[in-house]
PDB file of C-alpha atoms in Angstrom:
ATOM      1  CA  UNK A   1     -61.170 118.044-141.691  1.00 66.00           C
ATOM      2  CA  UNK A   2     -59.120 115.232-139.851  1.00 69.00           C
ATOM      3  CA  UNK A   3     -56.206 114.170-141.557  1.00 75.00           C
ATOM      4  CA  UNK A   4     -52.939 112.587-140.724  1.00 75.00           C
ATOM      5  CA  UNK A   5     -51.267 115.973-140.196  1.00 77.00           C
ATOM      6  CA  UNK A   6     -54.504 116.755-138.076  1.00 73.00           C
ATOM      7  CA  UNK A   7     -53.673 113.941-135.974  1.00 67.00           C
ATOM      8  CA  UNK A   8     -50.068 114.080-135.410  1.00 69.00           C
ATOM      9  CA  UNK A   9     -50.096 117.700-134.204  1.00 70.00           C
ATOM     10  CA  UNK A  10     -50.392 117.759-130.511  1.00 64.00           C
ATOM     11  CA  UNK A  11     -52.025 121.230-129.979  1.00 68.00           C
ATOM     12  CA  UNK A  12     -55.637 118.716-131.200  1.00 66.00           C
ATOM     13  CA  UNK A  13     -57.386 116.603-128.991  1.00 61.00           C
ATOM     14  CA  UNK A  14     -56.778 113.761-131.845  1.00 60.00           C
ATOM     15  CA  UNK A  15     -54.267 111.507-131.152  1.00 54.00           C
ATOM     16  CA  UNK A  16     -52.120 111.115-128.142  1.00 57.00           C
ATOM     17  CA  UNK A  17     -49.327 114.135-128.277  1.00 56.00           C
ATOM     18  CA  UNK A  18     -49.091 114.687-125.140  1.00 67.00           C
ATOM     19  CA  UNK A  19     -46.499 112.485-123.779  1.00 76.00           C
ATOM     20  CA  UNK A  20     -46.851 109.558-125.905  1.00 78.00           C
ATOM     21  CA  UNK A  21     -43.156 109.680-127.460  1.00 80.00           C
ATOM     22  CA  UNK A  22     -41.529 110.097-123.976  1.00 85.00           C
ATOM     23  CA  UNK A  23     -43.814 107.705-122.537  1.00 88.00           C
ATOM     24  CA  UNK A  24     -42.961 105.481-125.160  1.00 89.00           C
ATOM     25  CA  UNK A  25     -38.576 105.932-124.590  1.00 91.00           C
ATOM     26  CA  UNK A  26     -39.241 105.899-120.750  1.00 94.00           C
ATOM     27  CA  UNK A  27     -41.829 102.624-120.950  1.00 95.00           C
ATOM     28  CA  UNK A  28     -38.553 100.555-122.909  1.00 95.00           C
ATOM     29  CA  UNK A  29     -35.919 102.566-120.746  1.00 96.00           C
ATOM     30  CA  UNK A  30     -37.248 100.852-117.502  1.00 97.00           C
ATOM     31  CA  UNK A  31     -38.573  98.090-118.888  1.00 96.00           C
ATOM     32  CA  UNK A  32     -34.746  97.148-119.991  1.00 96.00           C
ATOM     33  CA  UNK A  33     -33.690  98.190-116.313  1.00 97.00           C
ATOM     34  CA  UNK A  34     -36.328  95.969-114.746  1.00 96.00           C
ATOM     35  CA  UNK A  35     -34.575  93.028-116.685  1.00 96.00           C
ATOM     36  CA  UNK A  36     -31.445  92.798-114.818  1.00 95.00           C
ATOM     37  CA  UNK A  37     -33.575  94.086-111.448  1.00 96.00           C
ATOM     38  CA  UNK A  38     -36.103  90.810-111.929  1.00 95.00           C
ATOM     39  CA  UNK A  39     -32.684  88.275-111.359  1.00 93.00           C
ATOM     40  CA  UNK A  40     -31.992  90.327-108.417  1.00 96.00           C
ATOM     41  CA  UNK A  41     -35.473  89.844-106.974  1.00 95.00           C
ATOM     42  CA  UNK A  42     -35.549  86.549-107.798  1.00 93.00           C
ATOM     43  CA  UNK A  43     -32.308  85.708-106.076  1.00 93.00           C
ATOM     44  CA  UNK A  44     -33.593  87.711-103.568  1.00 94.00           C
ATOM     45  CA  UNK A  45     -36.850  86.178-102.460  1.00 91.00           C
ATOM     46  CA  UNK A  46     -35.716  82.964-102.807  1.00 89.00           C
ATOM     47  CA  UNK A  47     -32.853  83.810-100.359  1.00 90.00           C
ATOM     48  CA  UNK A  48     -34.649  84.910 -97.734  1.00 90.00           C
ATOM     49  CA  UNK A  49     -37.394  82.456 -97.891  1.00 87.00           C
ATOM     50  CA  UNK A  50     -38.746  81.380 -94.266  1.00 81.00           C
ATOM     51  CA  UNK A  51     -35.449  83.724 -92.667  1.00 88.00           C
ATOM     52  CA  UNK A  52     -35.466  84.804 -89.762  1.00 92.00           C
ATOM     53  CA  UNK A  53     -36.034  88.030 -88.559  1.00 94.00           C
ATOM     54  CA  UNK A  54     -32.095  88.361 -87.933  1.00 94.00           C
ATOM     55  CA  UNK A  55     -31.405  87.249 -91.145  1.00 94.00           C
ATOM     56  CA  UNK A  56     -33.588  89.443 -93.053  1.00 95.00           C
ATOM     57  CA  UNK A  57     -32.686  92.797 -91.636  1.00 96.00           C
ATOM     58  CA  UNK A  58     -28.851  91.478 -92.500  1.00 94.00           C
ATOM     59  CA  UNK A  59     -29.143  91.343 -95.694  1.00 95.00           C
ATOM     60  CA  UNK A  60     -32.403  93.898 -96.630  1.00 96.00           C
ATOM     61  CA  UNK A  61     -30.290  96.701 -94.221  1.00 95.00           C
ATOM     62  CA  UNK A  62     -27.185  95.701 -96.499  1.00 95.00           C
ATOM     63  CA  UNK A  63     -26.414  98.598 -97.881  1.00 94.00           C
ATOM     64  CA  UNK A  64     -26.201  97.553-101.221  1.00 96.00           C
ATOM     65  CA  UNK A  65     -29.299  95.465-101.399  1.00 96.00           C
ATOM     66  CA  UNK A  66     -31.572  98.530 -99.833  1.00 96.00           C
ATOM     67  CA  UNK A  67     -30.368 100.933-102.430  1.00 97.00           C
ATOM     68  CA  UNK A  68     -30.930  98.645-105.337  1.00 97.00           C
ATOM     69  CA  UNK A  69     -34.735  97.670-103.859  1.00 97.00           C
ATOM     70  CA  UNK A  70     -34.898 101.569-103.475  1.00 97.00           C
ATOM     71  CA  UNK A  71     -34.031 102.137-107.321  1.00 97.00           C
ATOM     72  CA  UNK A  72     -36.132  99.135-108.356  1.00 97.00           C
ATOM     73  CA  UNK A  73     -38.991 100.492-106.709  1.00 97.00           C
ATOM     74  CA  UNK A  74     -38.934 103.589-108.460  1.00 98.00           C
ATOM     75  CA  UNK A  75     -38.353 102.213-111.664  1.00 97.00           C
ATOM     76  CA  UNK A  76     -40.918  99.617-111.438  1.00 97.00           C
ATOM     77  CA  UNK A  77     -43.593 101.991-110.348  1.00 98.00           C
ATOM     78  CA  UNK A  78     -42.527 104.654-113.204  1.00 97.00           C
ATOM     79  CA  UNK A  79     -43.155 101.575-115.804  1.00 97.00           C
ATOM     80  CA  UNK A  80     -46.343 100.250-114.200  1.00 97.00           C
ATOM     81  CA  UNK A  81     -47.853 103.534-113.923  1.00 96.00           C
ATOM     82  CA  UNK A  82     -47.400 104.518-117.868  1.00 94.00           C
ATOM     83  CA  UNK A  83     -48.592 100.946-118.418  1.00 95.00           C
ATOM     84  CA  UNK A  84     -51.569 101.280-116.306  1.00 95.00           C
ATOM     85  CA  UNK A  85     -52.119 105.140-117.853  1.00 92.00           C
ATOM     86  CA  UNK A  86     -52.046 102.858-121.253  1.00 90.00           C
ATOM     87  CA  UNK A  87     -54.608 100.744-119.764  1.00 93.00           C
ATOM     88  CA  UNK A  88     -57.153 103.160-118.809  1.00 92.00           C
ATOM     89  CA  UNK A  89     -57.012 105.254-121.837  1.00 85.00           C
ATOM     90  CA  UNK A  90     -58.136 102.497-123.367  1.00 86.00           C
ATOM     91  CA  UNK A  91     -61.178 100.865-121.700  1.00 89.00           C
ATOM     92  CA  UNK A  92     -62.265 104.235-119.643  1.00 88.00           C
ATOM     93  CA  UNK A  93     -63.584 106.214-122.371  1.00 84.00           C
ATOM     94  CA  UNK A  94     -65.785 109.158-120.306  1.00 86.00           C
ATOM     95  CA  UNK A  95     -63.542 111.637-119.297  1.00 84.00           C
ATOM     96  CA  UNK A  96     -63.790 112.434-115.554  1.00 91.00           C
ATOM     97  CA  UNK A  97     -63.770 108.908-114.619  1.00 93.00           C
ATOM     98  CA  UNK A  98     -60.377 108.741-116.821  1.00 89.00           C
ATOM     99  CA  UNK A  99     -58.714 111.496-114.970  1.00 90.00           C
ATOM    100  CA  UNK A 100     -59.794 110.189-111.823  1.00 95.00           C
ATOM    101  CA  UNK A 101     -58.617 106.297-112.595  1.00 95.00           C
ATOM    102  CA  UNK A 102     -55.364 108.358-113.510  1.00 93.00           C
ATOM    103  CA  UNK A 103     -54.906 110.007-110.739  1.00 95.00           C
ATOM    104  CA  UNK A 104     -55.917 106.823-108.362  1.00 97.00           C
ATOM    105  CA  UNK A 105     -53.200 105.097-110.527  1.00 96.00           C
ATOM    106  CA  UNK A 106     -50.550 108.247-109.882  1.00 96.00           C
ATOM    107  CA  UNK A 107     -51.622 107.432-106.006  1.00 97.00           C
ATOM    108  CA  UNK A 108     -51.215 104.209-105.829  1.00 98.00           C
ATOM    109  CA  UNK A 109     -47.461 104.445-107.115  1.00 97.00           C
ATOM    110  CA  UNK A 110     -46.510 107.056-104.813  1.00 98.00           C
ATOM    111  CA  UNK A 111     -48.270 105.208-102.006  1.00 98.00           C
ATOM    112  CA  UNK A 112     -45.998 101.958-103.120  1.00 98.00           C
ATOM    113  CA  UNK A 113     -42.490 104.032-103.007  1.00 98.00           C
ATOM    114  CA  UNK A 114     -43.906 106.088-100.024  1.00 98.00           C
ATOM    115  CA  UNK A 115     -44.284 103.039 -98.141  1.00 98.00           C
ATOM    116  CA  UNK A 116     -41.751 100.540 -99.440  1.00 97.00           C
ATOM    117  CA  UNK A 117     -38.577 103.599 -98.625  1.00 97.00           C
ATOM    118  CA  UNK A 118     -40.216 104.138 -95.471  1.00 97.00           C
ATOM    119  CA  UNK A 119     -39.727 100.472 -94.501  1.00 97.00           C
ATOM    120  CA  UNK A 120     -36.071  99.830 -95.651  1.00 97.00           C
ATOM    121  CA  UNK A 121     -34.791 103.494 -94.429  1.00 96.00           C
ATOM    122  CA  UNK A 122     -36.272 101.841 -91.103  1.00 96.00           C
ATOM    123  CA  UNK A 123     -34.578  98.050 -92.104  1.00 96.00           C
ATOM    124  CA  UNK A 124     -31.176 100.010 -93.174  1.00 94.00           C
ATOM    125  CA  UNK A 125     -30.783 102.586 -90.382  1.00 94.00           C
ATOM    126  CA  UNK A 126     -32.554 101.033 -87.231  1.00 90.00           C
ATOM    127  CA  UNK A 127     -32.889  97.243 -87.951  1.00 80.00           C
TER     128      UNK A 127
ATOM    129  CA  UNK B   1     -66.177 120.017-144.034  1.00 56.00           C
ATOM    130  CA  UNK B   2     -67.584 118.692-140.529  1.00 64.00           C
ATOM    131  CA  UNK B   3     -65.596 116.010-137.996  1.00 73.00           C
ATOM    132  CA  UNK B   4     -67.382 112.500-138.387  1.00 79.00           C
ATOM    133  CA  UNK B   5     -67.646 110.254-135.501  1.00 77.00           C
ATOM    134  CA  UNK B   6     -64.474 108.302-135.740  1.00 76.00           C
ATOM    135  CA  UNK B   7     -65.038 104.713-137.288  1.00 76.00           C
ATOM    136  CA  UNK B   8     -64.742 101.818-134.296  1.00 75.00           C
ATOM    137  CA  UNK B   9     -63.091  98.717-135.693  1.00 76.00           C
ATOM    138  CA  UNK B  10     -64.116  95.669-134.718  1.00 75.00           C
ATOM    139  CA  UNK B  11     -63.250  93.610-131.680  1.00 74.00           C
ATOM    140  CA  UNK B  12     -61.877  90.563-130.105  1.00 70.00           C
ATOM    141  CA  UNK B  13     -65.213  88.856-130.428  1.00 74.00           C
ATOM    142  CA  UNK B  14     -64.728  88.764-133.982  1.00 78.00           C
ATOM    143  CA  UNK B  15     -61.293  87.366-134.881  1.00 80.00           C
ATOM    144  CA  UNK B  16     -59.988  83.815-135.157  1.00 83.00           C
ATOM    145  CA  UNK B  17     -57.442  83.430-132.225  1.00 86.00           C
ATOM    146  CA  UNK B  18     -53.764  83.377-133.095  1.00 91.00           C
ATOM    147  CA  UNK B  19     -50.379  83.234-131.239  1.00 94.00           C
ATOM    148  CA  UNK B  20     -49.435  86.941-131.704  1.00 93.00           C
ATOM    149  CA  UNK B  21     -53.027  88.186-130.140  1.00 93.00           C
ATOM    150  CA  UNK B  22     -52.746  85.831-127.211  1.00 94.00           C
ATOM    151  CA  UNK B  23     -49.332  86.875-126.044  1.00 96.00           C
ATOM    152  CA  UNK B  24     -50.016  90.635-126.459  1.00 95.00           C
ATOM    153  CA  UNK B  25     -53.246  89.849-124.419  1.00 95.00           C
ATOM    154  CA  UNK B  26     -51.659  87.995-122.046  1.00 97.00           C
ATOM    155  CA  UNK B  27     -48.957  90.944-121.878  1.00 97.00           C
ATOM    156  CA  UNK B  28     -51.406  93.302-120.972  1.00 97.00           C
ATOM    157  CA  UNK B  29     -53.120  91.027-117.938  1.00 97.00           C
ATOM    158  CA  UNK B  30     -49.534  90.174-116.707  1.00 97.00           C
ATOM    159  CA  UNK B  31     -49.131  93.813-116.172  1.00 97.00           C
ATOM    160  CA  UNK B  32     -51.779  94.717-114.989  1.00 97.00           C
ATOM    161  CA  UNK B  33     -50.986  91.484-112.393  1.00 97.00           C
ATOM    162  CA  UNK B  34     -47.553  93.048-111.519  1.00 97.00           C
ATOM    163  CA  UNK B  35     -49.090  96.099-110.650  1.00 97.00           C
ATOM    164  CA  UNK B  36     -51.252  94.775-108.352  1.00 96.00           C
ATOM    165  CA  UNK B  37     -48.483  92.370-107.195  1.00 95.00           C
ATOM    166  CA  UNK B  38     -46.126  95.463-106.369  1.00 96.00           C
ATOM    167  CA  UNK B  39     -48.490  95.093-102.530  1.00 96.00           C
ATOM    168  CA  UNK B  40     -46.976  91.840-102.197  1.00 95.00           C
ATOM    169  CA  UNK B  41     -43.329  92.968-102.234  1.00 95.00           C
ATOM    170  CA  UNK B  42     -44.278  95.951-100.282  1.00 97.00           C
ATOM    171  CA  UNK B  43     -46.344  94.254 -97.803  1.00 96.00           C
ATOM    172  CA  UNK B  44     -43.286  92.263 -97.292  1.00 96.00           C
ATOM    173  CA  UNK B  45     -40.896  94.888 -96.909  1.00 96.00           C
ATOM    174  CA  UNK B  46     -43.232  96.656 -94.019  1.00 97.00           C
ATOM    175  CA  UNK B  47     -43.864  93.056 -92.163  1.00 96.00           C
ATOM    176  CA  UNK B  48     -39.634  92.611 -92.334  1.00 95.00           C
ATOM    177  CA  UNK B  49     -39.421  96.505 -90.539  1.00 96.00           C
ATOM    178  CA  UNK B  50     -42.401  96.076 -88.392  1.00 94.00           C
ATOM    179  CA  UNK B  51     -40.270  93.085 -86.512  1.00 92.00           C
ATOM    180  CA  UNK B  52     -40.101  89.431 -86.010  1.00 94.00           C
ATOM    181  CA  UNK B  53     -43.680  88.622 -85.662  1.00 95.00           C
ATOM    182  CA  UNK B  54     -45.602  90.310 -88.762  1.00 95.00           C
ATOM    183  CA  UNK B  55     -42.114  88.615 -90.815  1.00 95.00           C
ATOM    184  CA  UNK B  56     -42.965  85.111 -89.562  1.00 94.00           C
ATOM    185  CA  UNK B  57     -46.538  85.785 -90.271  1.00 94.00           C
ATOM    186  CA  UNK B  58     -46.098  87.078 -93.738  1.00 93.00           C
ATOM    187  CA  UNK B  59     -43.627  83.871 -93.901  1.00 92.00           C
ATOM    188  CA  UNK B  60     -46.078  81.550 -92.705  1.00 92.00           C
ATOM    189  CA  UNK B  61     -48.054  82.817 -95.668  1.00 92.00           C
ATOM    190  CA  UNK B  62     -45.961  82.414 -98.206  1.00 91.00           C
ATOM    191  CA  UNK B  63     -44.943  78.679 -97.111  1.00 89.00           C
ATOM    192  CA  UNK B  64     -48.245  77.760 -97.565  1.00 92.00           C
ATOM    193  CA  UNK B  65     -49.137  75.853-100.532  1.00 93.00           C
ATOM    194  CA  UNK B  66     -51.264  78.433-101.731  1.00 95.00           C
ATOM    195  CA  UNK B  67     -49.036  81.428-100.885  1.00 93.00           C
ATOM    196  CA  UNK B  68     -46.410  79.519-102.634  1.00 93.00           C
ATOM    197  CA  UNK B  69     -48.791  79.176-105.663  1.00 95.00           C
ATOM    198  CA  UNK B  70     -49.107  82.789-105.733  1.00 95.00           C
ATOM    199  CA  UNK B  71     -45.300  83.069-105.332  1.00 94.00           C
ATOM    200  CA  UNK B  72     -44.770  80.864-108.753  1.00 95.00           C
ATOM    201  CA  UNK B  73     -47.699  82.404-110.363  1.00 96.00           C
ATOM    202  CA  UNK B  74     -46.240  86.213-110.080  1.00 96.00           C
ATOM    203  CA  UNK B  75     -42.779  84.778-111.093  1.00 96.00           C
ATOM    204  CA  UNK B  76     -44.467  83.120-114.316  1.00 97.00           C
ATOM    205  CA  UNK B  77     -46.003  86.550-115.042  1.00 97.00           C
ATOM    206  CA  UNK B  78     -43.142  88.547-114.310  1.00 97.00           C
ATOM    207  CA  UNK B  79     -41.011  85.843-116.658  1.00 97.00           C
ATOM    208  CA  UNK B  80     -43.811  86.059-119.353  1.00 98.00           C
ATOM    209  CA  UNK B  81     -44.120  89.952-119.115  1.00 97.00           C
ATOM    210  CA  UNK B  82     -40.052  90.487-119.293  1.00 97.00           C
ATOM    211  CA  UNK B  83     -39.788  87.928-122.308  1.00 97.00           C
ATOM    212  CA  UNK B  84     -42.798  90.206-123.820  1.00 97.00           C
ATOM    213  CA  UNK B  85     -41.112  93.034-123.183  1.00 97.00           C
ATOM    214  CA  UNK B  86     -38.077  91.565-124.873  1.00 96.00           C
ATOM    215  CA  UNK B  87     -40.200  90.698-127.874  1.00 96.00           C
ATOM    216  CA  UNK B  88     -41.271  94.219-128.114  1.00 95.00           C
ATOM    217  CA  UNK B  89     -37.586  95.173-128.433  1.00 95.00           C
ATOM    218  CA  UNK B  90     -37.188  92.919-131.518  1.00 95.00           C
ATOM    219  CA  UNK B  91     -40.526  94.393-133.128  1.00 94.00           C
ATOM    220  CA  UNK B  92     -39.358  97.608-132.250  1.00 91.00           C
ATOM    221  CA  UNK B  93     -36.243  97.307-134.226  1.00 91.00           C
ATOM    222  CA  UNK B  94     -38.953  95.774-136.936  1.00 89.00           C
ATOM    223  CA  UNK B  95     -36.739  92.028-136.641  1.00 91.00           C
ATOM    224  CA  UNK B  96     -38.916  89.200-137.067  1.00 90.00           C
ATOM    225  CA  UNK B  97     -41.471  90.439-138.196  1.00 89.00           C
ATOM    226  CA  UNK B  98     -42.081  88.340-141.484  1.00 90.00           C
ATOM    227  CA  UNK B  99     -44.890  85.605-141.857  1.00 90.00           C
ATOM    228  CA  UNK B 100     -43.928  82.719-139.481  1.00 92.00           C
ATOM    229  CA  UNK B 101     -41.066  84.881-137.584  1.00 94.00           C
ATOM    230  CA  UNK B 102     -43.635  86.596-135.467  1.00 94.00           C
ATOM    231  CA  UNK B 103     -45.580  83.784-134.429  1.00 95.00           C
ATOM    232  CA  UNK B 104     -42.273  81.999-133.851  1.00 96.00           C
ATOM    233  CA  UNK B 105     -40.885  85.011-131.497  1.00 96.00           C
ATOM    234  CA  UNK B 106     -44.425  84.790-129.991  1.00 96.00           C
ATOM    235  CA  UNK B 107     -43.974  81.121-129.380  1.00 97.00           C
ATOM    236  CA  UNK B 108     -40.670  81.281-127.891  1.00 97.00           C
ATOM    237  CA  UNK B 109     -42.240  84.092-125.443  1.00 96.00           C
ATOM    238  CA  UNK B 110     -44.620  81.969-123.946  1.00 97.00           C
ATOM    239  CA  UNK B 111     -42.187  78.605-123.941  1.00 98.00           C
ATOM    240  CA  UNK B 112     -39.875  80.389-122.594  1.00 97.00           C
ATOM    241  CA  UNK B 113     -41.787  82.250-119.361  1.00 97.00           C
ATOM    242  CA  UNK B 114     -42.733  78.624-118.666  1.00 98.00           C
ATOM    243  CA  UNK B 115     -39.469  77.258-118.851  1.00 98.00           C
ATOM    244  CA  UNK B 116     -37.689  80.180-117.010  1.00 97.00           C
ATOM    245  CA  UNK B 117     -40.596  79.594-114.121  1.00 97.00           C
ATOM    246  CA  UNK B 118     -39.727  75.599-113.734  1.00 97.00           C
ATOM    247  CA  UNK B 119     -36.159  75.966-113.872  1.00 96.00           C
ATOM    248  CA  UNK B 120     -36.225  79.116-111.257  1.00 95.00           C
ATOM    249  CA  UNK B 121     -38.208  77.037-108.702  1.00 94.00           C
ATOM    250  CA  UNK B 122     -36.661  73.414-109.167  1.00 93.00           C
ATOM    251  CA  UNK B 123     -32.817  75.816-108.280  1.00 91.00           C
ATOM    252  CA  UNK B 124     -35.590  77.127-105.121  1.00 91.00           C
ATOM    253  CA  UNK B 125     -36.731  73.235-104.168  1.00 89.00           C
ATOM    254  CA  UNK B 126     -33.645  71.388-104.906  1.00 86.00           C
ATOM    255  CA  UNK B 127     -31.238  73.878-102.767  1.00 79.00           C
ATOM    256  CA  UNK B 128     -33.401  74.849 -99.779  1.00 75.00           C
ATOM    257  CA  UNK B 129     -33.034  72.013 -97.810  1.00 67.00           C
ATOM    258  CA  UNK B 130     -28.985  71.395 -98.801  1.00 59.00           C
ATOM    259  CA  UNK B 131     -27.828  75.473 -98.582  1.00 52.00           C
ATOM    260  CA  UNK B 132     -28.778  78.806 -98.917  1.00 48.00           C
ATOM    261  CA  UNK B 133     -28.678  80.292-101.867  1.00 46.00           C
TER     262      UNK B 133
END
């Protein structure tokens, strides 16, 4: 029989106990972080609107302003990929497809950090 | 006793619109946005290492009218996905949730992307030409 104590345990396939509570704690924790990051971006695209080449690798290669793109990069693609996980769970309902559209999601977040350290560890160390 | 098929509740087609259903809607197509946006940032990033020609190209782009519109667009739906977020804090904490509070909060969420959006890019239009920011 499926009851609420049915659902709540996470050893069923009812429910979501696999991750949803950390999920949940980590989805607000960087959510609040991306906050005070979306000012920064802000600030910073508008900056270095139409600079030149010069100009950007100053202030990208600053040190300070690579290592906070670094840690914003992470922490946006650790909140878009639960949101996107949230996403598919609901609308892809047959189950292969879902792990796959997962783990094209998982992909597509590393491929974003992959790519976006690559370029400022090449902006910070060799202009 | 043996596991029924789990009842399906109805969907969007069926409800009246209101306020609170719009901007959790709109939450969820902002995000999914982002996400995709995330290339544009990156994209950047890669034409500003690659050197001075993929930057002025990438530049060029977002100069144009409609790269700029795409520019205000993702800054409207990063605004209206932050003040969502925001208004997930509040329901989170179960504030505002009485009759009239949540529609208000859900109110002030949309106003308030929009407003965030015009005053970001009138600081952007008014100070380019005079200094940088």
């Amino acid at each position: 029989m499926i009851d609420k104590a049915v659902i709540a345990n996470p050893r069923t396939k009812y429910g979501s106990g696999r991750g949803a509570t950390r999920h949940f704690i980590t989805q607000r924790l960087t959510g609040a972080l991306n906050i005070g990051f979306t000012g920064f971006l802000i600030w910073l695209v508008f900056r270095l609107a139409g600079a030149t080449h010069p100009e950007f690798i100053g202030i990208v290669g600053n040190p300070v302003v690579a290592i906070l793109l670094a840690i914003l990069i992470v922490n946006v693609v650790i909140h878009m990929r639960i949101g996107m996980r949230e996403v598919i769970e609901d609308y892809v309902h047959d189950e292969r497809v879902n792990r796959l559209s997962r783990l094209l999601s998982n992909f597509f977040g590393l491929a974003i950090i992959v790519l976006a350290w690559g370029a400022l560890a090449k902006i910070a160390f060799w202009g | 006793m043996a596991a029924r098929s789990r009842p399906l509740s109805p969907h969007l087609s069926i409800y009246r619109f209101t306020i609170t259903m719009v901007v959790s809607i709109v939450h969820r197509i902002t995000g999914i946005a982002l996400y995709a946006g995330t290339v544009l940032l990156v994209g950047w990033l890669l034409a500003g290492a690659w050197g001075p020609v993929p930057l002025a190209y990438v530049n060029g782009f977002f100069a144009h009218w409609f790269g700029t519109l795409v520019l205000i667009g993702y800054t409207w739906a990063l605004f209206q996905h932050l003040l969502g977020g925001v208004r997930y804090f509040f329901w989170d904490a179960t504030a505002g949730m009485g009759a009239g509070q949540r529609e208000a909060i859900s109110w002030a969420n949309v106003i308030g992307a929009v407003l965030l959006t015009v005053i970001a890019w009138s600081v952007y239009f008014m100070f380019r030409e005079t200094a940088s920011l």
